[in-house]
Amino acid sequence: DIQMTQSPSSLSASIGDRVTITCRASQEIVNYLAWFQQKPGNAPRSLIYAATSKQSGVPSRFRGSKSGAEYTLTITSLQPEDFATYYCQQYKSHPFTFGPGTKVDI
Amino acid sequence: QVQLHESGPGLVKPSGTLSLTCAISGDSITDSFWWTWVRQTPGEGLQWIGEIHRSGTTNYNPSLRSRVTFSLDTSKSHFSLKLTSVTAADTAIYYCARRGHAHCGGDCMSIDSWGQGILVTVSS
């Protein structure tokens, strides 16, 4: 199985901050990388697919990028509704696997 | 816009069978999409259970393959999960989801929609 790691596991930030979350895969996944947002008590919400493309309706402050083997989710200006846990997932190779999550709180 | 809704018993006895259904509305079952099950536990995080395509092709997580079966009813617009021989370790929130893209394949084919989830507890 492809192992996904995320860093940091949690972070504290303020409204307006730029937040960066990193995800790495144990094998090459060639941009088959998605990001999800989950708020307590809610289902995950799909944010990013193909490493850099936004799902419909996702605000422009969310940006996915890749540098080498590292995938990054950036929130350019944190808003109150962005406090949540963020997960990456690879869908290059079965079984698809998720990262352990990064909790963003105040 | 597609909507997904899980239903089924919230309590299953150990060694029993967990059966869930996901109702699909707002879209039809096409070749562009895979219909997916994911579960979430506090200890294990998000776990991909597997997926089924309209063609009948399935992909299962090897860790669950011996116990899990998916089915898809295109006429009724729903798909189902059966997990046998359950234990307390199968207690989780189960989500159904849709994976795919209407206009491109390859790396576009990620999960784009989720159901609200259903908590299933395995306990006597």
XYZ file of C-alpha atoms in Angstrom, chain A residues 7-8 11 18-22 65 70-75 102:
16
model
C 2.780 17.608 8.275
C 2.155 19.187 10.596
C -1.353 23.902 13.725
C -1.345 31.989 5.266
C -1.476 28.295 6.117
C 0.509 25.533 4.432
C -0.053 21.788 4.830
C 2.250 19.218 3.297
C 0.650 22.636 -5.563
C 5.853 16.981 -1.919
C 2.254 18.088 -2.325
C 1.014 21.208 -0.596
C -2.334 22.690 0.289
C -2.158 26.412 0.904
C -4.877 28.594 2.347
C -3.877 18.081 9.762
